[in-house]
Tab-separated table of C-alpha atoms in Angstrom:
chain	number	residue	atom	x	y	z
A	1	LEU	CA	0.000	0.000	0.000
A	2	LEU	CA	1.734	3.150	-1.176
A	3	GLN	CA	-0.833	5.640	0.111
A	4	GLY	CA	-4.420	5.918	1.290
A	5	GLU	CA	-6.635	3.240	2.730
A	6	ALA	CA	-7.886	-0.160	1.590
A	7	ASN	CA	-10.078	-2.921	2.940
A	8	PHE	CA	-9.161	-6.544	2.251
A	9	GLU	CA	-11.329	-9.667	2.472
A	10	VAL	CA	-9.123	-12.711	2.077
A	11	ALA	CA	-10.261	-16.273	1.370
A	12	LYS	CA	-8.674	-18.921	3.567
A	13	ASN	CA	-5.657	-20.536	1.933
A	14	THR	CA	-2.850	-21.659	4.245
A	15	GLN	CA	-0.639	-22.482	1.257
A	16	GLN	CA	-0.707	-18.885	-0.011
A	17	PRO	CA	-0.962	-16.311	2.774
A	18	PHE	CA	-2.015	-12.819	1.734
A	19	VAL	CA	0.505	-10.105	2.667
A	20	VAL	CA	0.061	-6.329	2.539
A	21	TYR	CA	3.206	-4.224	2.764
A	22	ALA	CA	2.542	-0.733	4.183
A	23	GLY	CA	5.159	1.739	5.353
A	24	GLN	CA	8.032	-0.170	6.930
A	25	GLY	CA	5.844	-3.089	7.962
A	26	LEU	CA	3.483	-5.766	6.750
A	27	VAL	CA	0.178	-7.429	7.549
A	28	ARG	CA	-0.158	-11.166	6.883
A	29	ALA	CA	-3.583	-12.792	6.726
A	30	VAL	CA	-5.080	-16.194	6.087
A	31	GLY	CA	-8.900	-16.149	5.774
A	32	THR	CA	-9.764	-12.809	7.296
A	33	ALA	CA	-10.931	-9.250	6.680
A	34	PHE	CA	-8.956	-6.172	7.646
A	35	ASN	CA	-8.467	-2.500	6.866
A	36	VAL	CA	-5.073	-0.844	6.312
A	37	ARG	CA	-4.516	2.919	6.223
A	38	LEU	CA	-1.181	4.591	5.465
A	39	SER	CA	-0.921	8.282	6.273
A	40	GLU	CA	2.069	10.573	6.278
A	41	THR	CA	2.953	12.652	9.328
A	42	GLY	CA	5.900	14.768	8.286
A	43	ASP	CA	8.533	12.345	7.004
A	44	VAL	CA	7.091	9.428	8.973
A	45	GLY	CA	4.525	6.978	7.606
A	46	LEU	CA	1.845	5.961	10.117
A	47	VAL	CA	0.042	2.676	9.452
A	48	ASP	CA	-3.292	1.905	11.098
A	49	VAL	CA	-4.611	-1.690	10.847
A	50	ILE	CA	-8.128	-2.701	11.937
A	51	VAL	CA	-9.046	-6.386	11.971
A	52	THR	CA	-12.750	-6.875	11.241
A	53	GLU	CA	-12.790	-10.673	10.916
A	54	GLY	CA	-10.400	-13.507	11.746
A	55	ARG	CA	-6.766	-12.927	12.708
A	56	VAL	CA	-3.720	-11.248	11.163
A	57	LYS	CA	-0.043	-11.020	12.026
A	58	VAL	CA	1.282	-7.465	11.935
A	59	ARG	CA	4.994	-6.769	11.765
A	60	SER	CA	6.651	-3.353	11.871
A	61	ARG	CA	10.170	-2.544	10.689
A	62	TYR	CA	10.156	-5.300	8.063
A	63	THR	CA	13.507	-4.964	6.319
A	64	GLU	CA	14.185	-8.432	4.895
A	65	PRO	CA	13.620	-8.936	1.173
A	66	PHE	CA	9.939	-9.511	0.364
A	67	GLU	CA	10.703	-13.015	-0.924
A	68	GLN	CA	11.951	-14.207	2.461
A	69	PRO	CA	9.473	-16.311	4.497
A	70	LEU	CA	8.009	-14.724	7.599
A	71	THR	CA	9.720	-15.993	10.713
A	72	ASP	CA	9.286	-15.303	14.402
A	73	GLN	CA	12.820	-14.024	14.916
A	74	HIS	CA	11.690	-10.489	15.813
A	75	PRO	CA	8.946	-11.001	18.444
A	76	LEU	CA	9.026	-7.382	19.709
A	77	SER	CA	8.095	-5.964	16.327
A	78	GLN	CA	5.169	-8.260	15.560
A	79	ARG	CA	1.839	-9.119	17.075
A	80	LEU	CA	-1.124	-11.379	16.350
A	81	MET	CA	-4.333	-9.362	16.131
A	82	ASP	CA	-7.888	-10.686	16.359
A	83	ALA	CA	-11.195	-9.342	15.021
A	84	GLY	CA	-12.186	-6.094	16.715
A	85	GLN	CA	-8.592	-5.071	17.440
A	86	ARG	CA	-6.650	-2.153	16.038
A	87	VAL	CA	-2.904	-1.674	15.812
A	88	GLN	CA	-0.663	1.214	14.759
A	89	TYR	CA	2.984	1.377	13.806
A	90	SER	CA	5.204	3.942	12.172
A	91	ASP	CA	8.390	3.952	10.137
A	92	ALA	CA	10.185	5.315	13.198
A	93	SER	CA	8.974	2.677	15.652
A	94	GLU	CA	9.943	-0.958	15.975
A	95	LEU	CA	7.177	-1.706	18.453
A	96	VAL	CA	3.679	-2.581	17.395
A	97	GLU	CA	1.189	-0.987	19.753
A	98	ALA	CA	-2.235	-2.569	20.232
A	99	ILE	CA	-5.062	-0.101	20.768
A	100	PRO	CA	-8.276	-1.274	22.441
A	101	THR	CA	-11.183	-0.585	20.109
A	102	GLU	CA	-14.802	-0.327	21.146
A	103	GLU	CA	-17.377	-1.317	18.530
A	104	GLU	CA	-18.618	2.254	17.980
A	105	ALA	CA	-15.075	3.527	17.357
A	106	LEU	CA	-14.467	0.630	14.972
A	107	LEU	CA	-17.595	1.485	12.972
A	108	ARG	CA	-16.541	5.166	12.783
A	109	LYS	CA	-13.105	4.199	11.453
A	110	LEU	CA	-14.675	2.004	8.754
A	111	ALA	CA	-17.491	4.408	7.760
A	112	TRP	CA	-15.502	5.458	4.672
A	113	GLN	CA	-16.406	2.091	3.124
A	114	LYS	CA	-20.046	3.263	3.032
A	115	GLY	CA	-19.224	6.759	1.746
A	116	SER	CA	-19.368	8.496	5.113
A	117	LEU	CA	-17.102	10.342	7.489
A	118	VAL	CA	-18.016	10.181	11.165
A	119	PHE	CA	-16.525	12.627	13.630
A	120	LYS	CA	-16.950	12.440	17.366
A	121	GLY	CA	-14.857	15.097	19.056
A	122	GLU	CA	-12.026	15.346	16.530
A	123	THR	CA	-10.576	18.821	16.089
A	124	LEU	CA	-11.495	20.870	13.043
A	125	ALA	CA	-7.863	20.531	11.909
A	126	GLN	CA	-8.141	16.719	12.082
A	127	ALA	CA	-11.522	16.781	10.321
A	128	VAL	CA	-10.199	19.005	7.517
A	129	ALA	CA	-7.240	16.632	7.027
A	130	GLU	CA	-9.653	13.688	6.749
A	131	ILE	CA	-12.074	15.553	4.452
A	132	SER	CA	-9.148	16.513	2.200
A	133	ARG	CA	-8.598	12.835	1.408
A	134	TYR	CA	-11.918	12.803	-0.479
A	135	THR	CA	-11.568	15.901	-2.657
A	136	ASP	CA	-9.150	17.592	-5.006
A	137	LYS	CA	-10.046	20.938	-3.416
A	138	ARG	CA	-7.485	22.509	-1.076
A	139	LEU	CA	-8.994	23.289	2.321
A	140	THR	CA	-7.220	25.715	4.635
A	141	ILE	CA	-8.128	27.022	8.074
A	142	ALA	CA	-7.341	30.746	8.120
A	143	ASP	CA	-7.828	31.352	11.848
A	144	ALA	CA	-5.680	29.313	14.223
A	145	SER	CA	-8.397	29.644	16.893
A	146	LEU	CA	-10.677	27.410	14.792
A	147	LYS	CA	-8.249	24.480	14.541
A	148	SER	CA	-9.042	23.151	18.012
A	149	LEU	CA	-12.855	23.334	17.692
A	150	GLN	CA	-14.402	19.898	18.101
A	151	VAL	CA	-16.389	18.360	15.270
A	152	GLY	CA	-19.201	15.845	15.546
A	153	GLY	CA	-21.580	14.249	13.062
A	154	ARG	CA	-21.886	11.975	10.049
A	155	TYR	CA	-21.115	13.444	6.630
A	156	LYS	CA	-21.193	12.059	3.082
A	157	THR	CA	-17.864	11.921	1.249
A	158	ASP	CA	-19.388	12.463	-2.198
A	159	ASP	CA	-20.683	16.007	-1.539
A	160	ILE	CA	-17.858	18.078	-0.036
A	161	ASP	CA	-19.636	21.411	-0.661
A	162	ASN	CA	-22.675	20.289	1.348
A	163	LEU	CA	-20.398	18.861	4.040
A	164	LEU	CA	-18.634	22.239	4.365
A	165	SER	CA	-21.970	24.099	4.427
A	166	SER	CA	-23.124	21.871	7.267
A	167	LEU	CA	-19.919	22.472	9.217
A	168	ALA	CA	-20.217	26.223	8.620
A	169	GLU	CA	-23.768	26.309	9.943
A	170	VAL	CA	-23.160	24.136	12.994
A	171	MET	CA	-19.781	25.597	13.951
A	172	ASN	CA	-20.467	29.229	13.031
A	173	ILE	CA	-17.577	29.451	10.597
A	174	LYS	CA	-17.309	31.185	7.228
A	175	ILE	CA	-16.530	29.200	4.075
A	176	THR	CA	-14.896	31.259	1.317
A	177	TYR	CA	-14.236	29.881	-2.162
A	178	LEU	CA	-11.022	31.698	-3.148
A	179	THR	CA	-10.906	29.799	-6.455
A	180	GLU	CA	-12.732	26.772	-7.768
A	181	LYS	CA	-10.199	24.530	-5.971
A	182	ASP	CA	-9.130	26.666	-2.971
A	183	ILE	CA	-11.483	26.904	0.008
A	184	GLN	CA	-10.775	28.833	3.170
A	185	LEU	CA	-12.438	28.323	6.561
A	186	SER	CA	-12.415	31.355	8.850
A	187	ALA	CA	-14.164	32.746	11.910
A	188	LYS	CA	-17.381	34.652	11.320
A	189	LYS	CA	-17.067	38.266	12.395
């Protein structure tokens, strides 16, 4: 996975395990369903894996050639994950950190598969970063005081203009179309 997010549903076949390489790690599955998201934070790639069915083995800092078989020689940088669990790793970290996931949080993370974005207390800056993944328009927040406002709600990914109008109304912010592709969010005066 070079960028973005993908969901995988893998048929069971112990002779041919399914492997996804993302960032400096990999996810190996045999008969399971899981979601992998690669996002960039500065120069560091952050990989978020959510297991929705079955079990996967996640390994960070995978540096051997791809052709080499997976072995258990690096137990600190790998972990078995079961359905309902989430794990994150980055290019800068050798440890795989398991994150407890409640069902509601899991459904919010996977809402993109049904064309929705669900926010529950994320900052406006985080929401704008997520919204930007679904449009070729450039969204900027002009007033630093707005970046920490909390966002809540369910929004459709296929109508960014309506999504922004809804945010503007609920959060009392001004949406200005500087050009067809450049949109600025600012405080209402």
